[in-house]
């Protein structure tokens, strides 16, 4: 989720571009760059935060009054200057900034190389600059961009500037937001309104499949399908900070609500329903070693550890390989028995968690195959593991992990299908069923999110709770642990996650009318046993909030019932976790706390 801004008008573009980038730094800032139309296209880029870019600026201010700029959240290619946007073609005729993922960039890149194009970055985005320039042999401006984009599969929000088309920006949207700011004899293009609200509140929101030519005097809209496009100018009433949260009061809520798109992005280009296979390019170089491993150890901390517990069930079921899950902080102090046929999979959103990182180093010292499931491209865990898969969840700003956790589960399911097929133990029919069900998850997530208000009402009825037990069994046990962690860390209600089967071994002593339980009880292979636990709770006066797939199956035992759609048992955690996230968020707000800044916590625990 990168930050994009373009300006065309009467003022010097550079100061406006830099201010706009600063307003979007929350979207990701591993590198940044600008390109201004001066004598030719003048481009300046830098790795690191925007301050590093400011340090690179020439002493004499750039006079150009049209330009584009970008702050990067890496998806392909490490965060260095060469991979920073704007990207240009080899003849420096075209400069582009891009937000999104080009799925077919490899094949496009090979085709362009065959025509003599030389590339200077590892990114998918650079391909767009070369592609557009190659189309300028047959067309110009918007027509050349349209011809290029018709060859692209994936998502994009792009702004393009040509050396030879003065005072004009070109924009196109497919799957990544773009907004045009309307000023007096000046216009802006940005990935979200927060970058331009200082200049104008009058905007035109582009929709998927729409293109625009933007000059200081006007905006020309067109369809990728060459159909006419008419749009109204709208007025944005948000303040900047609210705009950064898509109009939501907190980043945590914004990130919960964008999880449908996050799972789409995490699985984009990785579900091949025709070939019935999971496509994980990041594991290709170690596929031979993966065929030989006889054990998997998953390492993580906090929510990443709980994602690993779901992964344990998933990977054992789909691959037949023994899996164990270890806390990073424990694993690194044991004398773990590891061989070259052990794969150690580190799960980490930040890729910088000290305990997880030290566990990876211990595994490497013992010659294990080390893999990463990481969200931040180019982070230390990603760089120090032998191979891995990025989960493409976009920057997660909220301290409580929500969308990153869900995207980790999505990628673990893909890993299960990939490994099961690689080792010849997963029947094609079963692989196809998992991939087809995973493909449906984004729509099912959206159905749950549309019922958010009802969950908020449930929280209001139980806001006085001082304690809470989260219970689940098999695939739902890790969601009980994760749900308890979420509630604890943002609302400070004491919550414990337990496997249902453990109730009789102690926790049931806690149950009375003042001690509610949240029970994860979808109709799965262990539902009847979970229902028995609910009856035991009920018999002791305990109140139950059920998260289930069948209202009538549990309603007689519960105060509250939250319904989620039914999917395969191995994917059901991707759906049952969402109400637990909403419960935690709503409880924090009901108690007057800021869920984005929970006390005593940091987003990334880089110390031991
Ligand atoms: C989760 O809500 C917490 N913020 C915390 O447990 C987090 O999951 C843990 O610190 C691991 O972080 P990582 O994924 O960046 O390694």
XYZ file of C-alpha atoms and ligand atoms in Angstrom:
624
model
C 0.000 0.000 0.000
C 2.227 2.804 -1.283
C 1.629 6.543 -1.207
C 1.232 8.386 -4.523
C 0.875 12.103 -5.303
C 1.028 14.144 -8.517
C 0.674 17.883 -9.090
C 0.147 20.051 -12.179
C -0.519 23.779 -12.017
C 1.202 27.162 -11.715
C 3.200 26.575 -8.535
C 6.549 24.776 -8.167
C 5.644 21.108 -7.917
C 8.436 19.854 -5.633
C 7.354 21.413 -2.292
C 3.770 20.268 -2.871
C 4.909 16.730 -3.697
C 7.120 16.467 -0.615
C 4.405 17.749 1.720
C 1.980 15.276 0.212
C 4.407 12.391 0.745
C 4.794 13.324 4.413
C 1.005 13.146 4.863
C 1.089 9.589 3.491
C 4.144 8.301 5.341
C 1.805 6.070 7.410
C 1.167 4.059 4.235
C 4.688 2.729 4.190
C 8.012 4.411 3.916
C 10.865 2.108 3.069
C 11.893 4.410 0.204
C 10.615 7.493 -1.640
C 11.147 9.492 -4.818
C 9.976 12.374 -6.981
C 10.091 13.201 -10.698
C 9.527 16.752 -11.932
C 9.044 17.922 -15.519
C 11.878 20.436 -15.892
C 14.429 20.299 -18.709
C 13.420 16.710 -19.328
C 12.281 14.497 -16.481
C 14.331 15.155 -13.335
C 14.135 12.205 -10.918
C 15.424 11.995 -7.328
C 15.013 8.895 -5.133
C 16.289 7.647 -1.764
C 16.014 4.560 0.413
C 14.560 5.146 3.870
C 12.137 7.742 5.124
C 11.204 10.927 3.270
C 13.814 12.886 5.205
C 16.452 10.919 3.289
C 14.875 12.094 0.046
C 14.955 15.713 1.214
C 18.686 15.316 1.859
C 19.172 14.337 -1.792
C 17.495 17.434 -3.285
C 19.674 19.802 -5.372
C 20.571 23.129 -3.735
C 18.860 25.075 -6.543
C 15.067 24.513 -6.299
C 13.570 22.611 -9.221
C 11.405 25.027 -11.237
C 9.014 22.468 -12.764
C 5.268 22.927 -12.186
C 4.273 19.339 -12.956
C 5.529 16.247 -11.174
C 4.839 12.939 -9.456
C 6.066 11.389 -6.205
C 5.860 8.107 -4.293
C 6.511 6.665 -0.834
C 7.038 2.928 -1.051
C 5.755 -0.112 0.851
C 7.771 -2.822 -0.892
C 6.060 -5.865 -2.333
C 8.640 -6.918 -4.957
C 12.312 -6.090 -4.503
C 14.162 -4.935 -1.426
C 13.668 -1.348 -0.245
C 16.685 0.392 -1.835
C 17.126 3.382 -4.162
C 17.112 1.304 -7.347
C 13.709 -0.147 -6.425
C 12.281 3.194 -5.325
C 9.654 4.895 -7.491
C 9.282 6.785 -9.822
C 10.408 4.235 -12.349
C 11.445 5.239 -15.887
C 11.994 3.528 -19.215
C 15.581 3.220 -20.483
C 15.212 6.337 -22.679
C 13.806 8.440 -19.809
C 10.728 9.360 -21.840
C 8.209 8.081 -19.299
C 8.100 8.155 -15.492
C 5.509 6.288 -13.407
C 4.540 5.792 -9.801
C 2.545 2.645 -8.975
C 0.560 1.197 -6.097
C -0.545 -2.431 -6.484
C 0.770 -5.796 -7.696
C 1.367 -6.688 -11.371
C 0.824 -10.444 -11.504
C 2.225 -11.025 -15.004
C 5.250 -8.738 -14.664
C 7.754 -11.539 -15.244
C 6.412 -12.483 -18.679
C 6.001 -8.809 -19.671
C 9.563 -8.115 -18.524
C 10.975 -11.010 -20.559
C 9.116 -9.794 -23.649
C 10.442 -6.264 -23.232
C 13.974 -7.523 -22.620
C 13.763 -9.448 -25.876
C 13.047 -6.100 -27.551
C 16.151 -4.571 -26.029
C 14.764 -2.994 -22.897
C 17.162 -2.993 -19.959
C 15.848 -2.989 -16.408
C 17.435 -1.355 -13.383
C 15.206 -2.668 -10.572
C 13.719 -5.886 -9.182
C 10.228 -4.409 -9.110
C 7.047 -5.310 -10.947
C 6.299 -1.568 -11.267
C 9.246 -0.747 -13.531
C 7.728 -2.966 -16.201
C 4.882 -0.451 -16.573
C 7.259 2.374 -17.547
C 8.891 0.267 -20.247
C 5.552 -1.096 -21.438
C 4.061 2.384 -21.850
C 7.148 3.640 -23.648
C 7.033 0.646 -25.987
C 3.436 1.516 -26.864
C 4.475 5.097 -27.749
C 5.696 3.736 -31.084
C 2.010 3.279 -32.050
C 0.170 5.786 -29.874
C 0.715 8.647 -27.426
C -0.510 9.841 -24.046
C -3.698 8.212 -22.806
C -3.928 5.898 -25.832
C -0.424 4.541 -25.240
C -1.207 3.982 -21.548
C -4.464 2.217 -22.403
C -2.698 -0.108 -24.871
C -0.105 -0.959 -22.215
C -2.619 -1.552 -19.409
C -4.678 -3.899 -21.568
C -1.671 -6.257 -21.435
C -1.421 -6.108 -17.642
C -2.946 -8.553 -15.112
C -3.063 -7.411 -11.503
C -3.826 -4.257 -9.570
C -2.633 -0.725 -10.093
C -3.128 2.849 -9.201
C -0.640 4.711 -11.393
C 0.308 8.257 -12.286
C 2.384 8.762 -15.433
C 4.298 11.794 -16.735
C 5.904 12.037 -20.193
C 9.003 14.036 -21.077
C 7.364 15.333 -24.270
C 3.814 16.025 -23.039
C 4.198 19.115 -20.870
C 1.965 20.098 -17.980
C -0.087 16.914 -18.077
C -0.376 13.958 -15.691
C -2.033 10.667 -16.635
C -3.735 8.419 -14.094
C -5.292 4.941 -14.212
C -6.965 2.802 -11.572
C -7.513 -0.953 -11.250
C -7.827 -2.289 -7.697
C -5.776 0.425 -5.951
C -7.430 3.748 -5.004
C -6.790 7.034 -6.847
C -8.358 10.419 -6.284
C -8.057 13.607 -8.387
C -7.935 16.888 -6.447
C -9.576 19.841 -8.205
C -8.032 23.264 -7.600
C -8.038 26.692 -9.239
C -5.864 26.287 -12.379
C -4.188 23.298 -10.729
C -4.949 19.635 -10.148
C -3.638 16.822 -7.968
C -3.702 13.028 -8.193
C -3.176 10.952 -5.035
C -3.641 7.458 -3.611
C -5.834 8.930 -0.860
C -7.290 12.331 0.015
C -4.972 12.806 3.020
C -2.182 13.921 0.635
C -4.179 16.767 -0.919
C -6.623 17.989 1.743
C -4.242 20.868 2.544
C -4.905 22.206 -0.966
C -8.440 21.199 -1.910
C -11.457 19.275 -0.633
C -13.005 19.006 -4.106
C -12.157 15.607 -5.550
C -13.025 13.105 -8.248
C -12.708 9.473 -7.131
C -11.547 7.225 -9.982
C -13.095 3.763 -10.188
C -11.562 0.547 -11.503
C -11.063 0.594 -15.286
C -10.917 4.391 -15.491
C -8.145 6.609 -16.832
C -7.631 10.370 -16.699
C -5.528 13.041 -18.404
C -5.025 15.856 -15.882
C -3.712 19.317 -16.788
C -3.693 22.585 -14.845
C -6.915 23.618 -16.591
C -8.948 20.428 -16.649
C -9.511 16.672 -16.370
C -10.341 14.349 -19.270
C -11.762 10.960 -18.201
C -11.914 7.776 -20.266
C -12.507 4.060 -19.806
C -9.913 1.343 -20.263
C -12.615 -0.140 -22.499
C -12.658 3.167 -24.427
C -16.180 3.929 -23.225
C -16.909 7.516 -22.087
C -16.690 8.240 -18.362
C -18.574 10.973 -16.527
C -17.888 11.754 -12.875
C -19.102 14.347 -10.399
C -16.775 16.448 -8.276
C -17.315 15.470 -4.623
C -16.478 17.352 -1.422
C -14.340 15.565 1.215
C -15.233 16.612 4.756
C -12.658 14.418 6.554
C -9.652 15.818 8.401
C -6.245 14.471 7.313
C -5.906 11.896 10.083
C -9.381 10.526 9.419
C -8.578 10.326 5.713
C -5.534 8.183 6.513
C -7.945 5.728 8.163
C -10.369 5.635 5.222
C -12.812 7.616 7.352
C -12.606 5.233 10.327
C -11.870 6.460 13.870
C -8.929 4.068 14.352
C -6.355 2.220 12.253
C -7.333 -1.025 14.022
C -10.891 -0.739 12.679
C -9.673 0.289 9.218
C -7.421 -2.772 9.132
C -10.201 -5.107 10.337
C -12.537 -3.735 7.660
C -9.997 -4.109 4.834
C -9.385 -7.822 5.469
C -11.439 -8.960 2.499
C -9.063 -7.061 0.199
C -6.067 -8.213 2.253
C -6.842 -11.896 1.706
C -7.334 -11.118 -2.000
C -3.894 -9.471 -2.073
C -2.244 -12.227 -0.018
C -3.518 -14.873 -2.435
C -3.355 -12.813 -5.658
C -1.586 -14.753 -8.399
C -1.047 -17.649 -5.994
C -4.288 -19.622 -6.508
C -4.255 -21.503 -9.803
C -7.728 -23.058 -9.952
C -7.167 -24.408 -13.462
C -3.874 -26.049 -12.645
C -5.149 -26.910 -9.140
C -1.976 -25.622 -7.577
C -0.668 -22.972 -5.215
C 1.916 -20.709 -6.863
C 4.571 -19.618 -4.341
C 7.538 -18.259 -6.301
C 9.458 -17.527 -3.110
C 9.820 -21.255 -2.396
C 10.876 -22.259 -5.907
C 14.632 -22.108 -5.216
C 14.364 -24.453 -2.216
C 11.782 -26.869 -3.645
C 14.295 -29.724 -3.818
C 15.130 -29.355 -0.114
C 11.429 -29.074 0.680
C 10.888 -32.478 -0.901
C 13.426 -33.958 1.523
C 12.416 -32.368 4.848
C 11.046 -34.713 7.489
C 9.940 -32.134 10.054
C 8.708 -28.546 10.281
C 9.191 -26.271 13.273
C 7.140 -23.061 13.188
C 8.507 -20.161 15.214
C 6.659 -17.006 16.244
C 5.651 -14.698 19.071
C 2.240 -13.405 20.098
C -0.303 -13.505 17.299
C 2.298 -14.902 14.903
C 2.726 -17.862 17.263
C -1.032 -18.446 17.287
C -1.069 -18.293 13.484
C 1.613 -20.971 13.663
C -0.661 -23.158 15.775
C -3.287 -23.016 13.010
C -0.470 -23.773 10.577
C 0.421 -26.881 12.570
C -2.996 -28.421 11.908
C -3.041 -27.182 8.304
C 0.411 -28.381 7.301
C 0.120 -31.775 8.990
C -3.279 -32.350 7.369
C -2.208 -31.281 3.870
C 1.420 -32.441 3.766
C 1.745 -35.387 6.180
C 4.893 -33.798 7.647
C 5.212 -33.657 11.466
C 4.906 -30.042 12.622
C 5.620 -28.435 15.964
C 5.220 -24.799 16.966
C 7.598 -22.986 19.282
C 7.634 -19.578 20.919
C 10.665 -17.684 19.655
C 11.534 -16.706 23.219
C 11.624 -20.355 24.332
C 13.095 -22.037 21.263
C 16.246 -19.952 21.291
C 17.167 -21.066 24.836
C 16.514 -24.783 24.363
C 18.995 -27.110 22.769
C 16.647 -27.863 19.881
C 17.321 -31.094 18.022
C 17.570 -29.949 14.403
C 18.956 -31.552 11.258
C 19.432 -30.458 7.660
C 16.081 -32.142 6.978
C 14.307 -29.825 9.414
C 12.526 -26.780 7.996
C 12.151 -23.897 10.425
C 9.373 -21.479 9.387
C 9.506 -18.060 11.085
C 6.225 -16.135 11.079
C 6.558 -12.420 11.714
C 4.576 -9.396 10.542
C 7.396 -6.935 11.195
C 10.228 -9.315 10.401
C 12.123 -7.639 13.252
C 10.923 -9.425 16.427
C 14.106 -10.099 18.375
C 13.090 -13.480 19.831
C 11.916 -14.785 16.477
C 15.055 -13.521 14.768
C 17.367 -15.169 17.316
C 15.464 -18.425 16.901
C 16.073 -18.233 13.144
C 19.789 -17.683 13.757
C 19.904 -20.714 16.090
C 18.195 -22.797 13.401
C 20.683 -21.619 10.772
C 23.597 -22.481 13.034
C 22.181 -26.025 13.113
C 21.851 -26.128 9.298
C 18.063 -26.218 9.151
C 16.288 -24.944 6.063
C 14.984 -21.564 7.272
C 11.846 -20.039 5.762
C 10.063 -16.755 6.425
C 6.392 -15.805 6.332
C 6.842 -12.044 6.629
C 4.845 -8.900 5.848
C 7.598 -6.275 5.683
C 9.656 -6.759 2.521
C 13.382 -6.604 3.107
C 13.032 -6.957 6.907
C 15.707 -8.811 8.836
C 13.844 -12.130 9.112
C 13.136 -11.964 5.362
C 16.794 -11.286 4.592
C 18.249 -13.893 6.967
C 16.053 -16.859 6.024
C 16.920 -19.093 3.069
C 13.578 -18.463 1.348
C 10.022 -17.455 2.132
C 6.708 -15.917 1.219
C 5.633 -12.320 1.768
C 2.045 -12.037 2.919
C 1.293 -8.701 1.154
C -1.044 -7.434 3.873
C 0.100 -3.832 3.431
C 1.430 -1.774 6.349
C -0.257 -2.724 9.616
C -0.346 0.416 11.769
C -2.543 -0.780 14.634
C -0.452 -2.323 17.428
C -2.904 -5.216 17.688
C -2.338 -7.511 14.742
C -5.513 -8.207 12.759
C -5.114 -8.177 8.961
C -1.544 -9.478 9.173
C -2.731 -12.446 11.267
C -5.475 -13.235 8.756
C -3.080 -12.970 5.822
C -0.659 -15.294 7.615
C -3.409 -17.924 7.804
C -4.139 -17.439 4.089
C -0.500 -17.999 3.159
C -0.187 -21.008 5.484
C -3.089 -22.615 3.619
C -1.305 -21.931 0.317
C 1.911 -23.389 1.763
C 0.003 -26.529 2.788
C -1.339 -27.030 -0.735
C 2.046 -26.192 -2.274
C 3.992 -28.595 -0.063
C 1.363 -31.345 -0.212
C 1.439 -31.276 -4.020
C 5.242 -30.975 -4.170
C 5.595 -34.118 -2.061
C 2.853 -35.952 -3.945
C 0.748 -36.612 -0.846
C -2.168 -34.216 -1.487
C -4.743 -35.566 -3.970
C -5.567 -33.059 -6.723
C -9.244 -33.120 -5.755
C -8.434 -32.107 -2.163
C -5.986 -29.430 -3.310
C -8.655 -28.052 -5.616
C -11.213 -28.005 -2.798
C -8.909 -26.040 -0.500
C -7.978 -23.534 -3.225
C -11.600 -23.068 -4.286
C -12.678 -22.519 -0.668
C -9.780 -20.088 -0.114
C -10.876 -18.169 -3.204
C -14.326 -17.694 -1.596
C -12.957 -16.395 1.716
C -12.830 -12.662 0.783
C -16.561 -12.603 0.023
C -17.313 -14.514 3.222
C -15.213 -12.051 5.222
C -17.248 -9.187 3.775
C -20.459 -10.879 4.935
C -19.130 -11.021 8.514
C -17.978 -7.392 8.450
C -21.435 -6.280 7.333
C -22.739 -7.675 10.639
C -20.317 -5.573 12.695
C -22.994 -3.368 14.256
C -24.651 -6.410 15.860
C -21.353 -7.423 17.476
C -21.007 -3.882 18.777
C -24.424 -4.242 20.458
C -23.318 -7.518 22.050
C -20.238 -5.813 23.476
C -22.320 -3.010 24.939
C -24.418 -5.591 26.766
C -21.300 -7.213 28.241
C -18.997 -4.184 28.572
C -18.811 -4.606 32.361
C -17.107 -8.003 32.137
C -13.947 -8.188 34.223
C -12.780 -11.551 32.897
C -13.482 -13.723 29.926
C -12.629 -17.253 28.846
C -12.125 -17.989 25.125
C -12.645 -21.624 24.209
C -12.054 -23.621 21.050
C -11.002 -27.080 19.979
C -8.677 -28.353 17.194
C -8.488 -25.641 14.493
C -10.439 -23.296 16.799
C -8.137 -23.587 19.817
C -5.536 -21.145 18.362
C -8.373 -18.719 17.604
C -9.400 -18.919 21.263
C -5.851 -17.981 22.244
C -5.682 -15.188 19.649
C -9.118 -13.854 20.619
C -8.083 -13.691 24.263
C -4.876 -11.875 23.332
C -6.762 -9.294 21.240
C -9.243 -8.564 24.043
C -6.454 -8.322 26.638
C -4.151 -6.069 24.660
C -6.602 -3.356 23.580
C -9.351 -3.351 26.289
C -7.332 -4.608 29.289
C -10.065 -7.111 30.211
C -8.382 -10.188 31.649
C -8.990 -12.986 29.128
C -7.638 -16.485 28.815
C -7.709 -18.726 25.765
C -8.120 -22.430 26.423
C -8.622 -25.597 24.455
C -12.123 -26.865 25.283
C -10.766 -30.229 26.342
C -8.838 -28.534 29.131
C -11.955 -27.162 30.855
C -12.230 -30.118 33.214
C -8.540 -29.808 34.126
C -9.001 -26.527 35.950
C -10.571 -23.531 34.183
C -14.147 -24.701 34.808
C -13.556 -23.731 38.451
C -13.678 -20.103 37.291
C -17.125 -20.330 35.752
C -20.029 -18.591 37.426
C -22.643 -16.006 36.397
C -20.031 -13.236 36.421
C -17.466 -15.049 34.258
C -18.539 -15.141 30.588
C -17.067 -17.362 27.881
C -16.596 -16.795 24.169
C -16.836 -20.194 22.484
C -15.610 -20.813 18.936
C -18.055 -23.525 17.891
C -18.505 -23.847 14.121
C -20.153 -27.074 13.002
C -16.894 -28.937 12.424
C -15.552 -32.412 13.213
C -15.380 -31.712 16.952
C -18.586 -29.678 17.335
C -20.423 -32.211 19.515
C -17.560 -32.278 22.011
C -17.477 -28.481 22.085
C -21.235 -28.410 22.593
C -20.809 -30.642 25.649
C -18.368 -28.132 27.081
C -20.945 -25.401 26.526
C -23.520 -27.452 28.428
C -21.044 -27.803 31.320
C -20.562 -24.024 31.364
C -24.296 -23.454 31.238
C -24.889 -25.868 34.106
C -22.702 -23.619 36.270
C -24.506 -20.435 35.302
C -21.805 -19.281 32.912
C -22.860 -16.890 30.118
C -21.789 -17.829 26.586
C -21.101 -15.727 23.517
C -20.976 -18.268 20.677
C -19.212 -17.765 17.347
C -20.684 -20.458 15.132
C -21.920 -21.393 11.661
C -25.354 -22.623 12.801
C -27.573 -20.531 15.097
C -30.055 -23.265 16.021
C -27.327 -25.738 16.947
C -26.270 -23.649 19.973
C -28.837 -20.898 20.607
C -30.456 -22.712 23.557
C -27.123 -22.598 25.398
C -26.070 -19.016 24.702
C -26.762 -15.420 25.641
C -25.402 -14.264 22.308
C -24.813 -15.982 18.968
C -22.569 -14.582 16.241
C -22.858 -16.328 12.893
C -20.028 -16.762 10.374
C -20.290 -18.507 6.976
C -19.255 -22.165 6.833
C -16.116 -23.170 4.939
C -13.688 -26.094 5.069
C -12.659 -26.941 8.632
C -9.024 -26.095 7.840
C -10.022 -22.601 6.640
C -12.743 -21.901 9.217
C -10.246 -20.024 11.488
C -9.989 -17.315 8.826
C -13.657 -16.536 9.486
C -14.139 -17.237 13.204
C -11.235 -14.928 14.120
C -12.963 -11.845 12.693
C -15.720 -11.538 15.331
C -13.051 -11.887 18.045
C -11.188 -8.924 16.500
C -14.373 -6.838 16.401
C -15.241 -7.850 19.992
C -11.829 -6.642 21.183
C -12.004 -3.396 19.202
C -15.554 -2.563 20.333
C -14.725 -3.418 23.964
C -11.728 -1.046 23.926
C -13.851 1.770 22.501
C -16.733 1.020 24.910
C -14.265 1.323 27.788
C -12.864 4.615 26.480
C -9.426 3.349 25.394
C -7.531 4.061 22.156
C -7.185 0.658 20.450
C -4.400 2.006 18.218
C -2.155 2.871 21.151
C -2.620 0.196 23.850
C -0.647 0.916 27.014
C 2.775 -0.735 27.520
C 2.820 -2.248 23.986
C 4.906 -1.582 20.854
C 4.110 -2.613 17.306
C 7.357 -4.469 16.917
C 9.237 -5.984 19.883
C 12.780 -5.549 18.651
C 14.249 -6.043 22.122
C 14.476 -9.331 24.038
C -0.368 -9.008 18.352
O -1.597 -8.300 18.365
C 0.701 -8.271 19.114
N 0.881 -6.955 18.608
C 1.990 -9.068 19.242
O 1.660 -10.266 19.913
C 2.673 -9.455 17.901
O 1.886 -10.399 17.219
C 4.033 -10.078 18.246
O 4.812 -9.095 18.893
C 4.789 -10.617 17.009
O 5.089 -9.548 16.164
P 5.643 -9.907 14.694
O 4.552 -10.631 13.972
O 5.967 -8.572 14.075
O 6.861 -10.768 14.852
